[in-house]
Short mmCIF file of C-alpha atoms and ligand atoms in Angstrom, two decimals:
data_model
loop_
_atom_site.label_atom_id
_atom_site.label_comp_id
_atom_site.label_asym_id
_atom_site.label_seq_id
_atom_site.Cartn_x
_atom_site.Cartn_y
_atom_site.Cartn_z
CA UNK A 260 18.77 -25.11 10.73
CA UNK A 261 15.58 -24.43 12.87
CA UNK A 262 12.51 -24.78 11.61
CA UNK A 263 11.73 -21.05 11.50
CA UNK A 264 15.14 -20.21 9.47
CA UNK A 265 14.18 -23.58 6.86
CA UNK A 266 11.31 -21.36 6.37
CA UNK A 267 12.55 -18.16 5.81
CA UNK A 268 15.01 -19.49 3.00
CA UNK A 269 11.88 -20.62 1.26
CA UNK A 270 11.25 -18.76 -2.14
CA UNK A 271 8.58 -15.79 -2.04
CA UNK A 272 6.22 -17.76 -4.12
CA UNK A 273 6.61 -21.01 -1.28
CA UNK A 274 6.48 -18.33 1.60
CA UNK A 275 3.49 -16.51 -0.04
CA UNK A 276 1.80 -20.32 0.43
CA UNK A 277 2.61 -21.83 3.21
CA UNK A 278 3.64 -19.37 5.51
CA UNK A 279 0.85 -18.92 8.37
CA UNK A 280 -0.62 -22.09 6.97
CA UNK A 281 -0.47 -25.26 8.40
CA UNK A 282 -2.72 -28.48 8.73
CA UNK A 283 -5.48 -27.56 11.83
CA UNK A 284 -4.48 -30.09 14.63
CA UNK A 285 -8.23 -30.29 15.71
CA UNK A 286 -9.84 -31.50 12.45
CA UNK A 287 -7.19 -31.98 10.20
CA UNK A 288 -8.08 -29.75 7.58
CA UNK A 289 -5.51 -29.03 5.58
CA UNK A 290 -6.43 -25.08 6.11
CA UNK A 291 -6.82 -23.49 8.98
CA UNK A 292 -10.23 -22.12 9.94
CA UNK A 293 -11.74 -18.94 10.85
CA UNK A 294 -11.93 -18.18 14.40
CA UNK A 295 -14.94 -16.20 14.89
CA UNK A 296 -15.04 -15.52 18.67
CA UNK A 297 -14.41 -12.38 20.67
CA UNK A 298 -12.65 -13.90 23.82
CA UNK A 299 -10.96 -17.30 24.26
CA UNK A 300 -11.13 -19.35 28.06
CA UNK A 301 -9.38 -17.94 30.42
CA UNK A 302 -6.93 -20.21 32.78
CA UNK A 303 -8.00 -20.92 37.05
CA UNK A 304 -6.86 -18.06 38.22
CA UNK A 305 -7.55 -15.57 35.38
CA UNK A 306 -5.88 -12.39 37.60
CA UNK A 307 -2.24 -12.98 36.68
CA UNK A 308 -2.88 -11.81 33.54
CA UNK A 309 -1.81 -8.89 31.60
CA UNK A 310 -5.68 -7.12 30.27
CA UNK A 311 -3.74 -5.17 28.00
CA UNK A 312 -1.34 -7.48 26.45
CA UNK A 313 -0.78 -9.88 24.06
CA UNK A 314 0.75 -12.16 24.44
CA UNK A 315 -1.89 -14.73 25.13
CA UNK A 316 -5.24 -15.54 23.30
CA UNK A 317 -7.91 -13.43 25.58
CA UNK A 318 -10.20 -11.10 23.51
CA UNK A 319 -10.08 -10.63 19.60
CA UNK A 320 -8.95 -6.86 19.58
CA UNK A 321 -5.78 -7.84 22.12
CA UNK A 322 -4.95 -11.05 19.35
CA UNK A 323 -6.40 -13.60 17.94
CA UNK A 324 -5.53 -16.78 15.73
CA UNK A 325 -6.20 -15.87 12.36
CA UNK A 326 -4.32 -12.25 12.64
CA UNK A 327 -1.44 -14.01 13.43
CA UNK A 328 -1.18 -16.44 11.06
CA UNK A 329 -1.67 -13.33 8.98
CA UNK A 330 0.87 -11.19 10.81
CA UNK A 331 3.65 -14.07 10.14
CA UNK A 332 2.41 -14.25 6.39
CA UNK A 333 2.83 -10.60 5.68
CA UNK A 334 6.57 -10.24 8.28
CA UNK A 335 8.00 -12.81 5.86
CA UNK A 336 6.56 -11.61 2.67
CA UNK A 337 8.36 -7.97 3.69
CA UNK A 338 11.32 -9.55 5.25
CA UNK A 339 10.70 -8.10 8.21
CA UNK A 340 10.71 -8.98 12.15
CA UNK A 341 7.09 -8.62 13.20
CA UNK A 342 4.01 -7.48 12.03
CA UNK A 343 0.38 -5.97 13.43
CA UNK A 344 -2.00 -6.12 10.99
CA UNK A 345 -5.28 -3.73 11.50
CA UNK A 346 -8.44 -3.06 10.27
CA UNK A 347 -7.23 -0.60 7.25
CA UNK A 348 -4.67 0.98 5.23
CA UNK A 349 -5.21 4.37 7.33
CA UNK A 350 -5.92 2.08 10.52
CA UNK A 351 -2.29 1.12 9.89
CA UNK A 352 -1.21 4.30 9.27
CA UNK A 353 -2.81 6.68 12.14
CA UNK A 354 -1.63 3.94 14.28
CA UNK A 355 1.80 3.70 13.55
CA UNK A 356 1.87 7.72 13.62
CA UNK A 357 -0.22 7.54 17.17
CA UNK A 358 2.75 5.21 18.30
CA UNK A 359 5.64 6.91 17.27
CA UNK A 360 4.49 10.66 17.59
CA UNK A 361 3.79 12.98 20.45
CA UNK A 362 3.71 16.34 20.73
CA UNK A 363 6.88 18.63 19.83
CA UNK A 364 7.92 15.98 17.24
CA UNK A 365 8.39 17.13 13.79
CA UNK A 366 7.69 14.77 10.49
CA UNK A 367 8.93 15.07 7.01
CA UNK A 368 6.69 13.73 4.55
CA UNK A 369 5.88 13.12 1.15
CA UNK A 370 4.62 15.75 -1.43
CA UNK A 371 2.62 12.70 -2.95
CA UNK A 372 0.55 10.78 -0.31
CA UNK A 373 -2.21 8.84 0.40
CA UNK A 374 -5.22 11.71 1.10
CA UNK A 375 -5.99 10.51 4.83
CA UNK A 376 -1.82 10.52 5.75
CA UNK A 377 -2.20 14.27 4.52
CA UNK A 378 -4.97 14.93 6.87
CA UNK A 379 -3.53 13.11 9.84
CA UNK A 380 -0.36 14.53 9.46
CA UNK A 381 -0.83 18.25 8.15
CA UNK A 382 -4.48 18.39 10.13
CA UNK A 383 -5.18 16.43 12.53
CA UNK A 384 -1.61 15.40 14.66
CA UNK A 385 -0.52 18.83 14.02
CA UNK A 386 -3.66 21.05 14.57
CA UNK A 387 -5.02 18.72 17.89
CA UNK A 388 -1.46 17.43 19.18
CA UNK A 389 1.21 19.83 18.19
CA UNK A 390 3.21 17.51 15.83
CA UNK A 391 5.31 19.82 13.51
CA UNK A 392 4.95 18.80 10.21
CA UNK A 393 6.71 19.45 6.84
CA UNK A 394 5.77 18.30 3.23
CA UNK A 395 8.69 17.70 0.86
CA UNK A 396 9.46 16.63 -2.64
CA UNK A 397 10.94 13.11 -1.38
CA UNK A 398 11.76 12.07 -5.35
CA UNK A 399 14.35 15.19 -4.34
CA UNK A 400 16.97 14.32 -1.93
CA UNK A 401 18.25 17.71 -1.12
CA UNK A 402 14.43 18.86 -0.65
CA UNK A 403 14.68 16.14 2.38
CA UNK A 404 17.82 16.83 3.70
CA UNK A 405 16.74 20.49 3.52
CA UNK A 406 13.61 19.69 5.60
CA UNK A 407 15.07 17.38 8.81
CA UNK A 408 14.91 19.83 11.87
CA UNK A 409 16.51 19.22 15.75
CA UNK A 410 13.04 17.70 16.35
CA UNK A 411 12.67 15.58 13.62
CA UNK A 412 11.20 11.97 14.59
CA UNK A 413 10.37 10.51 11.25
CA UNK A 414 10.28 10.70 7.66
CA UNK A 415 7.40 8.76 5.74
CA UNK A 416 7.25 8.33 2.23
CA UNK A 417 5.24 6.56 -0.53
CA UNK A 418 6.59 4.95 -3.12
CA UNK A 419 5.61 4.85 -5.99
CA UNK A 420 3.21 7.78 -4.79
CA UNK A 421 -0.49 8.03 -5.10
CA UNK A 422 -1.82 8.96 -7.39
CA UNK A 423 1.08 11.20 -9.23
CA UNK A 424 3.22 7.76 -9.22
CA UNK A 425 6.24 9.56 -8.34
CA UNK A 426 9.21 7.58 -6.85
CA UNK A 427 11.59 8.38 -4.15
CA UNK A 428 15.03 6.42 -3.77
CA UNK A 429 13.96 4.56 -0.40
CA UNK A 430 18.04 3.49 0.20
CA UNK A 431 19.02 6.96 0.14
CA UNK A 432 16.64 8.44 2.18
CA UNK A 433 16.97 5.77 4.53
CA UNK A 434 20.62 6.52 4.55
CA UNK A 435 19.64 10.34 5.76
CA UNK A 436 17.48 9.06 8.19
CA UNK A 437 20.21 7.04 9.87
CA UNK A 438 22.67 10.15 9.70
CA UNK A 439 20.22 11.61 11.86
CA UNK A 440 18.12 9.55 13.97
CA UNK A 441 15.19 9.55 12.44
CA UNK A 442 12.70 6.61 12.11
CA UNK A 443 11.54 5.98 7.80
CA UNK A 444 8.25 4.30 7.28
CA UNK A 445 7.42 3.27 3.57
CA UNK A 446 4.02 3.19 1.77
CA UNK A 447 4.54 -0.02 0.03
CA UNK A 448 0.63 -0.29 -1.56
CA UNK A 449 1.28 0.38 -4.71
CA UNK A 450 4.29 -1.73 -5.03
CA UNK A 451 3.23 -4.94 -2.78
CA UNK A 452 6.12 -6.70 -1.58
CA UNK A 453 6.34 -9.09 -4.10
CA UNK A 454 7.91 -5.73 -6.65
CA UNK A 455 9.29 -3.75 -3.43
CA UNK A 456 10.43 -4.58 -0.03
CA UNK A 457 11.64 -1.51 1.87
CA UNK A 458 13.27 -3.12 5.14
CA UNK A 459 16.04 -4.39 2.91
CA UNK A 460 16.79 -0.98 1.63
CA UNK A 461 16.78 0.42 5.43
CA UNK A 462 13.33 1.51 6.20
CA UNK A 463 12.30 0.78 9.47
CA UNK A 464 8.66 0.48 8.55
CA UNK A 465 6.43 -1.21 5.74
CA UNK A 466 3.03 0.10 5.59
CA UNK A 467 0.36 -1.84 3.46
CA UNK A 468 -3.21 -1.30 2.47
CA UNK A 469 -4.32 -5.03 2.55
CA UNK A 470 -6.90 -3.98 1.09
CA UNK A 471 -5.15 -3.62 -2.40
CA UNK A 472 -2.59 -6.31 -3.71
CA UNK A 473 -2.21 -8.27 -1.25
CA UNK A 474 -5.95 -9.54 -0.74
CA UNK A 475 -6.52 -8.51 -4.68
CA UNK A 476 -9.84 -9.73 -4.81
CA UNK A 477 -12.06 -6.41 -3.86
CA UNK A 478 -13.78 -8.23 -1.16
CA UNK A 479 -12.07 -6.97 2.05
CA UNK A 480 -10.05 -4.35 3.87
CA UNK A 481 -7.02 -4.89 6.19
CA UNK A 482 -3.48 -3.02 6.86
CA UNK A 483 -0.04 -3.98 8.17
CA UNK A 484 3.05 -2.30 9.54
CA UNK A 485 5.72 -4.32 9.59
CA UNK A 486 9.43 -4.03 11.17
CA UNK A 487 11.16 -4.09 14.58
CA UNK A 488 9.83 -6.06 17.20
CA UNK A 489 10.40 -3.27 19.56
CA UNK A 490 8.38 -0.74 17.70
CA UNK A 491 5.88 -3.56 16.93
CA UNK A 492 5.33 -3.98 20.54
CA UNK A 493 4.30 -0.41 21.10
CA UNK A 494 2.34 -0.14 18.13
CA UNK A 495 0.47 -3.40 18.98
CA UNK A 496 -0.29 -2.29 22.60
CA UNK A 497 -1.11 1.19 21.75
CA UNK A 498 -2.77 0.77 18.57
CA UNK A 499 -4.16 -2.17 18.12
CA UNK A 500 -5.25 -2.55 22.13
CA UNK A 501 -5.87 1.07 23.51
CA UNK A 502 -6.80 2.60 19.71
CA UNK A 503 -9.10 -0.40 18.94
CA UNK A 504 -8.30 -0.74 15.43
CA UNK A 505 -8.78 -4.32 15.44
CA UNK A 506 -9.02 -6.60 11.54
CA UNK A 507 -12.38 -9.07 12.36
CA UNK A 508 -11.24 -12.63 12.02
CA UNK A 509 -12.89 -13.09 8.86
CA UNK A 510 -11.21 -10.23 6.67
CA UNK A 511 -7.90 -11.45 7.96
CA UNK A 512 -8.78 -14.97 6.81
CA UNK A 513 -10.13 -13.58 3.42
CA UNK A 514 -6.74 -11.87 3.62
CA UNK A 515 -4.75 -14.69 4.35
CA UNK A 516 -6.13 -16.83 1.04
CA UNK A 517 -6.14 -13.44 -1.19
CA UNK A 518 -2.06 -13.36 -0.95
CA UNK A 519 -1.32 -16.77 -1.44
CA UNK A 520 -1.52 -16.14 -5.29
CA UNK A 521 -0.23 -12.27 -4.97
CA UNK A 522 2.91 -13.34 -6.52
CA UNK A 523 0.99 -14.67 -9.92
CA UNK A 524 -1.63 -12.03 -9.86
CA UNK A 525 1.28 -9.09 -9.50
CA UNK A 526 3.18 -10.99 -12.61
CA UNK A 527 0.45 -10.00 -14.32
CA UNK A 528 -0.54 -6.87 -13.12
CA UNK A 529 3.16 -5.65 -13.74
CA UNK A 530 2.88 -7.19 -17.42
CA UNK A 531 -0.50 -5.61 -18.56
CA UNK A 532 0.28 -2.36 -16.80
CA UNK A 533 3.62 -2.18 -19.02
CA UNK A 534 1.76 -2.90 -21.86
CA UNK A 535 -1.05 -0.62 -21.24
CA UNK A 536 1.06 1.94 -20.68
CA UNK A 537 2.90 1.73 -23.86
CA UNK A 538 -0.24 1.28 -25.58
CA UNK A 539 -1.41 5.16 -24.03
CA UNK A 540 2.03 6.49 -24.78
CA UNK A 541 1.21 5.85 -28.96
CA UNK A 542 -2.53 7.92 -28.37
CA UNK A 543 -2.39 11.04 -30.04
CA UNK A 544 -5.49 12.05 -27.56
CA UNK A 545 -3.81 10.99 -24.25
CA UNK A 546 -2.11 13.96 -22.70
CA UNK A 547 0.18 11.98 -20.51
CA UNK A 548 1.37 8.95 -19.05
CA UNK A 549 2.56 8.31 -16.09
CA UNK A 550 4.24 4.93 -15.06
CA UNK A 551 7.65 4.24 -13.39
CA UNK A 552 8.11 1.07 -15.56
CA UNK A 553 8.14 3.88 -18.96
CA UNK A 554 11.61 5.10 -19.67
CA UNK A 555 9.75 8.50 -19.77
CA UNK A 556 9.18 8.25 -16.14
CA UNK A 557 11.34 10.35 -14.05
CA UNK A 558 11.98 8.33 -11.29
CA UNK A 559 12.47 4.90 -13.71
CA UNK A 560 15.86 4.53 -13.14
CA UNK A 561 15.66 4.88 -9.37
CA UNK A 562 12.45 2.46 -9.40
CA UNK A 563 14.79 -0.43 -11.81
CA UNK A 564 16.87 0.02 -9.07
CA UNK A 565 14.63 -0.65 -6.16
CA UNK A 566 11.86 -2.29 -8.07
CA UNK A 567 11.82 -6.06 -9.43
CA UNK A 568 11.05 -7.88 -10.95
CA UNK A 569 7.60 -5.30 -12.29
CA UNK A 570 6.90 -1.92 -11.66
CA UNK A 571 3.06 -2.74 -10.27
CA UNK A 572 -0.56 -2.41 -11.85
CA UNK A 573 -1.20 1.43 -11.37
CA UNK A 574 -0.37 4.75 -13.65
CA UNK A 575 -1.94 7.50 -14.47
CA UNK A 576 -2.87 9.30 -17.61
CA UNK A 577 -4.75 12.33 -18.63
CA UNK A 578 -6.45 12.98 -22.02
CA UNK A 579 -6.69 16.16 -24.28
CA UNK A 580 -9.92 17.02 -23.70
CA UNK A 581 -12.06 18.93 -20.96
CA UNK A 582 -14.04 18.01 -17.86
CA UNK A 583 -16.79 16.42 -19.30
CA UNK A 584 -15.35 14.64 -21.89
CA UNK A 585 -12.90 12.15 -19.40
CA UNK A 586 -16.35 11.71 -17.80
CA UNK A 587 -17.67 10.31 -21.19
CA UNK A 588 -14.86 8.24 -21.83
CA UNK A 589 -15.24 6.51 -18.97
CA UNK A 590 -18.68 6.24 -19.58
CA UNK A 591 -18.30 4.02 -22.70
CA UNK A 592 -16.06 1.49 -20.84
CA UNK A 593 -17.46 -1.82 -20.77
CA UNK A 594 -14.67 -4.08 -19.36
CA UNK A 595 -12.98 -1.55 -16.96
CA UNK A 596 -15.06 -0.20 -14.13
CA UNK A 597 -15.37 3.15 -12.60
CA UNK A 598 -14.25 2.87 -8.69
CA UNK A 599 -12.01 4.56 -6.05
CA UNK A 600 -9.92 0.89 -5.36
CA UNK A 601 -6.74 -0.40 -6.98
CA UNK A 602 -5.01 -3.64 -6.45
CA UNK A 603 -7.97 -5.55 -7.38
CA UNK A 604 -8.42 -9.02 -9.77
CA UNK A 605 -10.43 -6.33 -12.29
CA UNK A 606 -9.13 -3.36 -14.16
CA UNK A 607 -10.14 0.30 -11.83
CA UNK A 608 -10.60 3.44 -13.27
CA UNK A 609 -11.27 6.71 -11.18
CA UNK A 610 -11.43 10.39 -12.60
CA UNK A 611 -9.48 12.18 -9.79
CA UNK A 612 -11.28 15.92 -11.14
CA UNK A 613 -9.17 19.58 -10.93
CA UNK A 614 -10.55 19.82 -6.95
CA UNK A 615 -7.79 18.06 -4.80
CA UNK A 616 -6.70 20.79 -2.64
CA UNK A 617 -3.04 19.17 -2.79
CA UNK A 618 -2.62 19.54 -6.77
CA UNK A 619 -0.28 22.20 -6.18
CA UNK A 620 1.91 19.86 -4.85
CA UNK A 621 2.23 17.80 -7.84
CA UNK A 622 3.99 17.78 -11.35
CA UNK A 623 2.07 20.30 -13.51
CA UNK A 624 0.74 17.37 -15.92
CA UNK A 625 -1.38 16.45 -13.06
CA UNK A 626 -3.08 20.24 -12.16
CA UNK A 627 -5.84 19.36 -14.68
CA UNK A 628 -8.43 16.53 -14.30
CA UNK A 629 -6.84 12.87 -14.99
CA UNK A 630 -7.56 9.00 -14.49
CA UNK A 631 -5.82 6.73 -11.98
CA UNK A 632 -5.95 3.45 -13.87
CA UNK A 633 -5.18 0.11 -12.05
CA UNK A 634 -4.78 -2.26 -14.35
CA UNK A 635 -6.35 -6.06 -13.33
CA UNK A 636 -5.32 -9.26 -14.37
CA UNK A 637 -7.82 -9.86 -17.29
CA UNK A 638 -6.24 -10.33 -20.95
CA UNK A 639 -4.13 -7.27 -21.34
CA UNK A 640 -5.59 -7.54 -25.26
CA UNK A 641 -8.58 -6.80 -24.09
CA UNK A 642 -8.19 -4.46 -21.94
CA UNK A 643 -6.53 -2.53 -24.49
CA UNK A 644 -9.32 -2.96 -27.15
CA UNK A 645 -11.65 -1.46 -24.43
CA UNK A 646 -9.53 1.64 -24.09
CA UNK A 647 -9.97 1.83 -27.68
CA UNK A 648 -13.55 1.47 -28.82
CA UNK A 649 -13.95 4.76 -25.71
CA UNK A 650 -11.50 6.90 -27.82
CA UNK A 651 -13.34 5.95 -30.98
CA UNK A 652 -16.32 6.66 -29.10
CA UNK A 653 -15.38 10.04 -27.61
CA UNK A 654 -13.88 11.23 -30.83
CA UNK A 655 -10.08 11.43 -29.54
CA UNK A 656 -7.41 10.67 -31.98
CA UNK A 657 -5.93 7.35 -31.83
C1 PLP B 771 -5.76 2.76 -0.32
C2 PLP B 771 -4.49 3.26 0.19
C3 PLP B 771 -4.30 3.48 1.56
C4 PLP B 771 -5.42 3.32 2.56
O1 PLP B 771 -5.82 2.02 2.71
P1 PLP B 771 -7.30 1.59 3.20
O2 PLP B 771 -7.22 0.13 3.27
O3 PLP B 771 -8.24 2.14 2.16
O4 PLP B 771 -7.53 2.26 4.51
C5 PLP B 771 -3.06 3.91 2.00
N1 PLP B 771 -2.06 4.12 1.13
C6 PLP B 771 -2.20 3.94 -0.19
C7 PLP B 771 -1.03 4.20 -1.09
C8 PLP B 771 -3.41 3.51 -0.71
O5 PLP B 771 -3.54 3.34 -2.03
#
């Protein structure tokens, strides 16, 4: 066996280690170090190279060491070929649309979507470049099928979806996508690929905010795509080289030692989420819950299916009450802190209000003003007591 396949068999928790790891042959050190530079020496005669490749170390937004060693971290992790990891979540994104896309291509995607792939998709490709788009309930297969024109390119969906947490099957749509051609990129954030790995349901593409799970520590941003080395290729030259969307050496580092302990921080998260979740469910003042791990969920039996050995940290739930009063709740938190993020160590709470221009697009449960919780790692125990003492406090019935 080479070296590369010994690796591969490793276990995710090994992998999540040691992959991109390995003592640095200049020092020693048992961890490799940040490279902070912008260009590396060039050879004698510097003119046979390629300015726009890379393949060889030349300037930091063509490659450079520690995106690698985080590229190879986050390919195994996903089981897929290669990786390009970028500056963001939406870095990641646009560029794997910019790649793929051009105009006269049409895109199916998801009813439930991160806000900037609505805008690039439904605004931006399609109002500047002419790239067709259509939005479709992707938790409904016949709403996809239904959707695919002569033109159609590729299908993205997110799954579990933010912020509704709705769930599409990824094996079936995958299987549509093959009947017809088309390319299927995955949102994997809310998942990570420790719960979810879409290449080895079919997707051709798994998209990561790095900023989420996979660092988990609320101290940097980074994204990936990750899949066939000859889609990687184009998305690396085009995106990463011509688009400029380049990670700096010291995120992807930051990064790199976040997800060596994403498998023990997502054991939790998937354990206190479940918990929390059936804590809400027993609230006579929560409106709903929403969490694919509940066997209220819709999509739970398509996420057991898909999803293991957890069902992540996020869900959603709305309380009966008005406006103001989720904005009081919150308010009397003391453990759980009010922010946009998710994925992180600590517990995230964000009052997503009646405004989103999208709401019509979701579940009915979710056209009045409700919380996107992500649930950290602290002592689910307390977390739960904080929840609590804020319905005491806000006068909701426990
Ligand atoms: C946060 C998020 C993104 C965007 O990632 P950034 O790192 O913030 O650019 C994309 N998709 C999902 C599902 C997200 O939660």
């Amino acid at each position: 066996m080479g070296e590369k396949a010994y690796k591969e068999a490793l276990g995710f928790q090994t992998r999540a280690v040691h992959i991109g790891n390995e003592p640095d042959k200049d020092t020693g050190a048992i961890k490799r170090p940040i490279t902070m530079a912008n260009s590396y020496e060039l050879p004698y005669d510097p003119s046979v190279l390629n300015w726009s490749g890379a393949d060889k170390n030349l300037y930091t937004r063509n490659g450079g060491s520690n995106q690698q060693y985080l590229q190879e971290k986050i390919a195994s992790l996903e089981g897929g070929e290669d990786c390009v990891v970028l500056a963001s979540g939406v870095a990641a994104l646009s560029g794997l649309f910019f790649a793929l896309l051009q105009s006269g291509d049409h895109v199916v995607f998801s009813s439930v979507t991160y806000i900037a792939v609505y805008r690039l998709l439904n605004e931006l490709l399609n109002n500047k470049f002419g790239v067709e788009t259509t939005i479709a309930d992707t938790s409904d297969l016949e709403a996809v099928k239904k959707a695919i024109k002569p033109n159609t390119k590729l299908i993205h969906i997110e799954t579990p979806g933010n912020p509704t947490l709705s769930i599409a099957d990824i094996e079936a749509i995958a299987g549509i996508a093959q009947e017809h051609g088309i390319l299927l990129s995955v949102d994997n954030t809310f998942a990570s690929p420790y719960n979810q790995r879409p290449i080895e349901f079919g997707a051709d593409f798994s998209v990561e905010s790095l900023t989420k799970y996979i660092n988990g520590h609320g101290d940097a941003m980074g994204g990936s795509i990750v899949g066939k080395k000859k889609y990687l290729d184009i998305i690396r030259t085009q995106s990463q080289i011509n688009l400029g969307g380049t990670i700096s050496p010291f995120n992807a580092w930051l990064i790199m030692r976040g997800a060596v302990t994403l498998p023990l921080r997502m054991k939790q998260h998937n354990e206190n989420a479940l918990k929390v979740a059936r804590y809400l469910e027993t609230v006579q003042g929560v409106r709903f819950v929403a969490y694919p791990g509940l066997e209220s969920h819709p999509g739970h039996e398509t996420a057991k299916r898909q999803m293991h050995p957890g069902y992540g940290g996020v869900l959603s739930f709305g309380l009966k009450a008005d406006h103001d009063t989720h904005n009081k709740f919150v308010s009397y938190l003391k453990i759980i802190t009010s922010a946009v993020s998710l994925g992180d160590d600590e517990s995230l709470i964000a009052f997503l209000g009646e405004n989103d221009e999208r709401q019509y697009l979701y579940p009915k449960e979710f056209h009045e003003g409700f919380f996107r919780f992500s649930v950290g790692i602290e002592d689910a125990e307390d977390i739960i007591e904080d929840l609590r003492q804020a319905f005491y406090k806000t006068g909701l019935k426990q």
